[in-house]
Amino acid sequence: MVFAEQHNGKIHPVTFELLSKGRELADRKEVELSSVILGHQIREEAKELIYYGADKVFIFDHPTLKEFDSILYKQNIVSLIREEKPEIVLIGATHLGRSLAPRIAAALNTGLTADCIDLQLDEDGELIQVRPAFTGNILAYIKTKTKPVMTTVRYKVFKARERDPMRKGEIIEKEVKVVEDTGTKILGKIPREAVNISDAGVVVAGGRGLRRPDDLKMLEELASLLGGVVGVSRPLVDEGWASKDRQVGFSGNIVKPKLYVAVGISGSPQHLAGMKDSEIVVAINVDPSAPIFNVADYGVVGDLYEVIPKPIEKIKLRKMKL
Ligand SMILES: Cc1cc2nc3c(=O)[nH]c(=O)nc-3n(C[C@H](O)[C@H](O)[C@H](O)COP(=O)(O)OP(=O)(O)OC[C@H]3O[C@@H](n4cnc5c(N)ncnc54)[C@H](O)[C@@H]3O)c2cc1C
């Protein structure tokens, strides 16, 4: 069973990735793949889940489910799991998924493996959950004894299959359990700077080689000329120079852009875990022995303050000529 995450009726793409992996697992186990979606006026979206591989979709549609409420979501999903008894439950390791999955697992008294980067089946058809351990230095292969096996999976580790609008499946409306007071009340929403570095085609990322927070502006200029966004290594987030949603790496975001420019980043294993699958990596670093050069397609050994202004000038000139 795949949990379908949606925000204002828009399904989070991790859902399609999980449905694709779920389809593969279900076919090998010769079982059905189901999905569950909660929200308000989401019947159209439910069809999408079938197009991406679900055989059955359970819908909980109610005005109280318009916004994510961890308690309401949990209660409805827990009762569905008790009824349907899926063997495996897959949830995206997004902010929402990371809040929801442990609540469901605790209520069902079952295990949960968080932040998986691969899922496999052993010869007996049991799920093996693969996740980094010890800050990404080793990969742990985990089997859960309790049922259902619950897993959160990182966004972008699996590829979504092609959408097939001809696929047929069953949509089942479930009665919503409404809890009067869940202890959570949404007072309002504060819009924040929205950056989605996971989906960006170009990421220009800065690290501790930068001297001042203001120097990120130089990277912003290069990123915007290249049609991309700025990412950062973790120390810059820890210092408060940039928000967490810009952090690339093991404890941040996984990115797979066409072009990744690492500026003053040493290339720690935790950073590489978030960007090593980028199509083209360009590294700029004063230290020729920096590990980032091991994954770089192009490397510039030099001071970023001398190197970065050059492509900025060149691209500007070229744009002026066009
Ligand atoms: C549990 C855990 C999770 C972590 N998760 C993450 C994560 O998600 N993402 C992440 O990034 N880190 C993460 N880290 C931190 C990680 O271990 C490193 O400390 C971090 O990646 C280092 O960041 P950096 O490369 O910017 O800094 P440094 O390692 O200090 O490297 C700075 C680089 O800049 C170069 N430099 C200096 N001056 C210049 C200049 N003028 N021009 C060009 N180059 C210059 C230096 O040669 C050096 O290579 C995690 C750590 C732990 C323990």
XYZ file of C-alpha atoms and ligand atoms in Angstrom:
375
model
C 0.000 0.000 0.000
C 1.399 3.357 -1.063
C 0.430 6.484 0.839
C -0.366 9.224 -1.701
C 0.760 12.607 -0.424
C -1.105 15.587 -1.808
C -1.060 19.310 -1.151
C -4.021 21.368 -2.356
C -4.942 18.552 -4.710
C -1.476 18.286 -6.229
C 0.083 14.886 -5.719
C 3.674 14.944 -4.514
C 5.867 13.274 -7.177
C 7.428 10.926 -4.603
C 4.043 9.149 -4.687
C 4.510 8.220 -8.355
C 8.015 6.971 -7.636
C 6.684 4.785 -4.808
C 3.837 3.480 -6.960
C 6.372 2.446 -9.595
C 8.526 0.609 -7.072
C 5.393 -0.758 -5.389
C 4.162 -2.096 -8.741
C 7.455 -3.917 -9.245
C 7.323 -5.440 -5.733
C 3.640 -6.396 -6.055
C 4.225 -8.093 -9.433
C 7.109 -10.118 -8.049
C 5.045 -11.113 -5.022
C 1.954 -11.650 -7.201
C -0.206 -9.461 -4.984
C -2.268 -6.310 -5.523
C -0.884 -2.803 -5.198
C -3.150 -0.396 -3.369
C -2.860 3.275 -2.541
C -4.535 5.569 -0.036
C -5.229 9.263 -0.478
C -6.773 11.695 2.011
C -7.986 15.226 1.352
C -10.947 17.190 0.121
C -12.279 16.978 -3.453
C -9.523 14.660 -4.537
C -11.476 12.129 -6.601
C -9.799 13.176 -9.858
C -6.363 12.834 -8.295
C -7.197 9.284 -7.221
C -7.353 8.258 -10.885
C -3.759 9.392 -11.332
C -2.700 6.799 -8.774
C -4.165 4.097 -10.982
C -2.450 5.526 -14.061
C 0.856 5.178 -12.221
C 0.352 1.572 -11.146
C -2.206 1.131 -8.329
C -4.828 -1.615 -8.665
C -7.013 -0.194 -5.894
C -7.241 3.306 -4.475
C -8.840 4.065 -1.113
C -10.128 7.624 -0.789
C -10.875 9.535 2.382
C -12.553 12.718 1.173
C -13.781 15.217 3.750
C -13.474 18.981 4.414
C -11.591 18.266 7.664
C -8.895 16.536 5.625
C -8.238 19.543 3.386
C -5.091 20.379 5.316
C -2.729 17.771 6.691
C -3.555 16.910 10.276
C -1.301 14.165 11.593
C -3.876 12.820 14.052
C -6.789 12.684 11.584
C -4.613 11.181 8.876
C -3.173 8.637 11.281
C -6.531 7.472 12.607
C -8.061 6.946 9.199
C -5.016 5.215 7.757
C -4.587 2.983 10.812
C -8.164 1.728 10.550
C -7.717 1.111 6.809
C -4.521 -0.863 7.411
C -6.289 -2.915 10.089
C -9.048 -3.751 7.595
C -6.969 -4.324 4.489
C -3.877 -5.833 6.118
C -1.303 -4.801 3.501
C 2.022 -6.596 3.845
C 4.076 -3.507 3.085
C 3.291 0.199 3.510
C 5.383 2.743 1.599
C 5.431 6.441 2.520
C 7.577 9.241 1.056
C 10.285 10.512 3.414
C 9.028 14.075 3.004
C 8.320 16.439 5.915
C 4.731 15.201 5.937
C 5.682 11.544 5.570
C 8.271 11.775 8.318
C 5.621 13.144 10.648
C 2.936 10.645 9.685
C 4.747 7.306 9.316
C 6.013 6.923 12.909
C 2.570 7.737 14.293
C 0.997 4.987 12.174
C 3.769 2.513 13.020
C 3.437 3.227 16.742
C -0.342 2.828 16.633
C 0.023 -0.511 14.837
C 2.895 -1.604 17.051
C 5.003 -2.397 14.006
C 8.523 -1.504 12.882
C 9.416 1.430 10.670
C 12.549 1.872 8.605
C 12.983 5.541 7.786
C 14.743 7.222 4.891
C 15.336 4.202 2.690
C 17.270 4.565 -0.535
C 16.458 1.146 -1.982
C 13.958 -1.687 -1.560
C 14.615 -5.262 -2.560
C 12.971 -8.665 -2.102
C 14.896 -11.669 -0.802
C 14.406 -15.202 -2.115
C 11.434 -15.698 0.260
C 9.746 -12.533 -0.989
C 10.527 -10.627 2.233
C 11.256 -6.938 1.908
C 14.829 -5.783 2.445
C 15.042 -2.098 3.238
C 18.296 -0.358 2.414
C 19.258 2.836 4.187
C 22.457 4.690 5.026
C 23.715 4.239 8.570
C 26.514 5.810 10.596
C 26.214 9.139 8.742
C 26.179 7.455 5.384
C 29.426 5.533 5.776
C 27.731 2.142 5.488
C 24.504 0.850 3.999
C 22.265 -1.133 6.347
C 20.075 -3.913 4.927
C 17.080 -4.179 7.224
C 14.330 -6.795 7.515
C 11.345 -6.045 9.729
C 9.838 -8.948 11.647
C 6.482 -7.283 12.383
C 3.697 -6.671 9.856
C 2.960 -4.505 8.031
C 6.516 -3.674 7.079
C 6.572 0.124 7.093
C 9.078 2.157 5.176
C 9.680 5.772 4.340
C 11.599 6.301 1.111
C 13.499 9.362 0.022
C 12.250 11.482 -2.831
C 14.080 10.952 -6.135
C 15.666 7.602 -5.396
C 13.236 5.708 -7.638
C 12.185 6.638 -11.139
C 8.468 7.131 -11.765
C 7.088 4.927 -14.529
C 5.280 6.367 -17.539
C 1.757 7.589 -16.820
C -0.708 5.234 -18.498
C -4.195 6.799 -18.724
C -5.524 3.510 -20.144
C -4.801 1.608 -16.928
C -7.876 0.438 -15.082
C -8.331 0.054 -11.356
C -10.829 0.275 -8.552
C -11.578 3.408 -6.535
C -13.071 2.773 -3.117
C -14.537 5.589 -1.024
C -14.019 5.092 2.684
C -16.029 6.587 5.479
C -14.015 9.280 7.202
C -13.535 9.106 10.941
C -13.786 12.680 12.127
C -12.159 13.584 15.400
C -13.609 16.773 16.867
C -10.485 17.999 18.604
C -7.175 16.607 17.436
C -5.234 19.061 19.575
C -3.955 20.840 16.482
C -5.490 23.983 15.044
C -4.163 25.786 11.982
C -4.202 29.502 12.748
C -2.872 30.574 9.376
C -0.082 29.975 6.925
C 3.092 31.982 6.671
C 4.399 31.956 3.123
C 8.101 31.372 2.968
C 10.690 31.545 0.281
C 9.831 28.559 -1.855
C 12.818 26.769 -3.277
C 12.684 23.284 -4.623
C 16.264 22.380 -5.279
C 15.395 18.694 -5.799
C 13.661 19.488 -9.086
C 16.087 22.148 -10.347
C 17.924 21.531 -13.619
C 20.938 23.566 -12.478
C 22.237 23.878 -8.917
C 25.075 26.213 -7.981
C 26.077 25.178 -4.480
C 28.280 27.056 -2.048
C 30.244 25.714 0.891
C 32.547 26.835 3.632
C 34.945 28.237 1.042
C 32.667 31.307 1.084
C 33.762 33.964 3.576
C 30.543 35.893 4.217
C 26.795 35.222 3.851
C 26.666 38.093 1.362
C 28.968 36.199 -0.971
C 26.095 33.842 -1.727
C 24.742 36.689 -3.920
C 27.543 35.987 -6.382
C 26.352 32.375 -6.625
C 22.757 33.563 -6.961
C 23.781 35.665 -9.939
C 25.499 32.723 -11.621
C 22.586 30.421 -10.819
C 20.018 32.805 -12.248
C 22.086 33.312 -15.437
C 22.140 29.527 -15.824
C 18.420 29.231 -15.025
C 19.083 27.418 -11.782
C 18.971 27.767 -8.012
C 21.477 28.076 -5.188
C 22.179 25.123 -2.920
C 24.510 24.952 0.067
C 26.499 22.519 2.158
C 25.300 21.874 5.681
C 27.676 24.205 7.585
C 26.065 27.172 5.826
C 22.643 26.080 7.067
C 24.031 25.526 10.560
C 25.450 29.060 10.465
C 22.057 30.442 9.442
C 23.303 31.680 6.054
C 20.690 29.694 4.147
C 17.487 27.786 4.845
C 17.439 24.025 5.282
C 15.521 23.527 2.031
C 18.690 24.606 0.194
C 20.894 22.033 1.896
C 22.294 19.329 -0.354
C 23.311 16.031 1.164
C 22.635 13.122 3.421
C 20.606 15.088 5.951
C 19.332 17.596 3.378
C 18.022 17.161 -0.156
C 19.008 14.779 -2.918
C 19.517 16.564 -6.208
C 20.064 15.172 -9.702
C 20.353 18.257 -11.894
C 21.819 18.392 -15.380
C 24.543 20.658 -13.989
C 25.865 20.853 -10.422
C 28.460 23.508 -9.660
C 30.196 22.922 -6.305
C 31.859 26.118 -5.144
C 34.208 25.929 -2.146
C 32.803 22.556 -1.096
C 35.257 19.862 0.003
C 33.075 16.864 -0.959
C 32.407 15.080 2.329
C 30.617 11.692 2.032
C 27.526 13.331 3.512
C 27.533 16.032 0.835
C 28.288 13.603 -2.000
C 25.314 11.463 -0.915
C 23.064 14.282 -2.063
C 24.570 15.203 -5.439
C 26.783 12.458 -6.842
C 24.149 11.397 -9.394
C 24.063 14.836 -11.034
C 24.640 14.630 -14.783
C 27.579 17.029 -14.926
C 29.519 18.136 -11.873
C 31.796 21.164 -11.978
C 33.953 21.742 -8.894
C 35.803 24.913 -7.962
C 38.194 24.565 -5.052
C 41.606 25.937 -4.055
C 42.698 22.529 -2.823
C 43.566 20.117 -5.666
C 43.241 17.163 -3.263
C 39.634 18.026 -2.267
C 37.500 14.841 -2.620
C 34.896 16.742 -4.643
C 37.272 16.453 -7.601
C 36.816 12.648 -7.501
C 33.202 13.019 -8.615
C 33.678 16.122 -10.794
C 33.504 15.997 -14.578
C 35.235 19.371 -14.739
C 37.449 20.772 -12.010
C 38.861 24.246 -11.540
C 41.656 24.524 -8.983
C 41.456 28.130 -7.953
C 40.075 30.796 -5.656
C 36.312 30.993 -6.091
C 36.450 34.776 -5.758
C 38.588 34.910 -8.904
C 36.925 32.045 -10.770
C 33.179 32.738 -10.345
C 33.114 36.301 -11.784
C 34.513 34.970 -15.085
C 31.570 32.777 -16.185
C 29.206 35.483 -14.897
C 30.835 38.031 -17.214
C 30.990 35.618 -20.157
C 27.364 34.527 -19.906
C 26.210 38.151 -19.539
C 28.181 39.137 -22.630
C 26.783 36.255 -24.613
C 23.224 37.099 -23.503
C 23.761 40.722 -24.572
C 24.875 39.596 -28.043
C 21.771 37.414 -28.381
C 25.061 13.247 10.583
C 25.683 14.211 9.629
C 24.967 14.610 8.529
C 25.509 15.516 7.630
N 24.762 15.902 6.555
C 25.307 16.755 5.657
C 24.559 17.165 4.506
O 23.400 16.784 4.302
N 25.150 18.011 3.637
C 26.427 18.494 3.818
O 26.896 19.275 2.961
N 27.139 18.140 4.908
C 26.601 17.305 5.829
N 27.323 16.987 6.946
C 28.575 17.726 7.206
C 29.759 17.140 6.445
O 30.357 16.118 7.213
C 30.824 18.225 6.190
O 31.206 18.802 7.403
C 30.322 19.331 5.242
O 29.765 18.768 4.081
C 31.474 20.240 4.868
O 30.983 21.330 4.163
P 31.913 22.152 3.185
O 32.428 21.247 2.105
O 31.167 23.354 2.775
O 33.094 22.647 4.150
P 34.597 22.185 4.254
O 34.725 20.726 4.379
O 35.202 23.050 5.287
O 35.203 22.583 2.836
C 35.393 23.879 2.381
C 36.166 23.782 1.078
O 36.322 25.065 0.524
C 37.597 25.159 -0.059
N 37.935 26.583 -0.124
C 38.286 27.408 0.884
N 38.458 28.668 0.415
C 38.210 28.625 -0.909
C 38.236 29.608 -1.931
N 38.505 30.886 -1.684
N 37.959 29.207 -3.197
C 37.664 27.913 -3.488
N 37.627 26.933 -2.533
C 37.890 27.304 -1.265
C 38.485 24.337 0.843
O 39.649 23.891 0.138
C 37.580 23.191 1.247
O 37.726 22.079 0.386
C 26.805 16.054 7.842
C 27.532 15.636 8.951
C 26.990 14.734 9.836
C 27.788 14.309 11.022
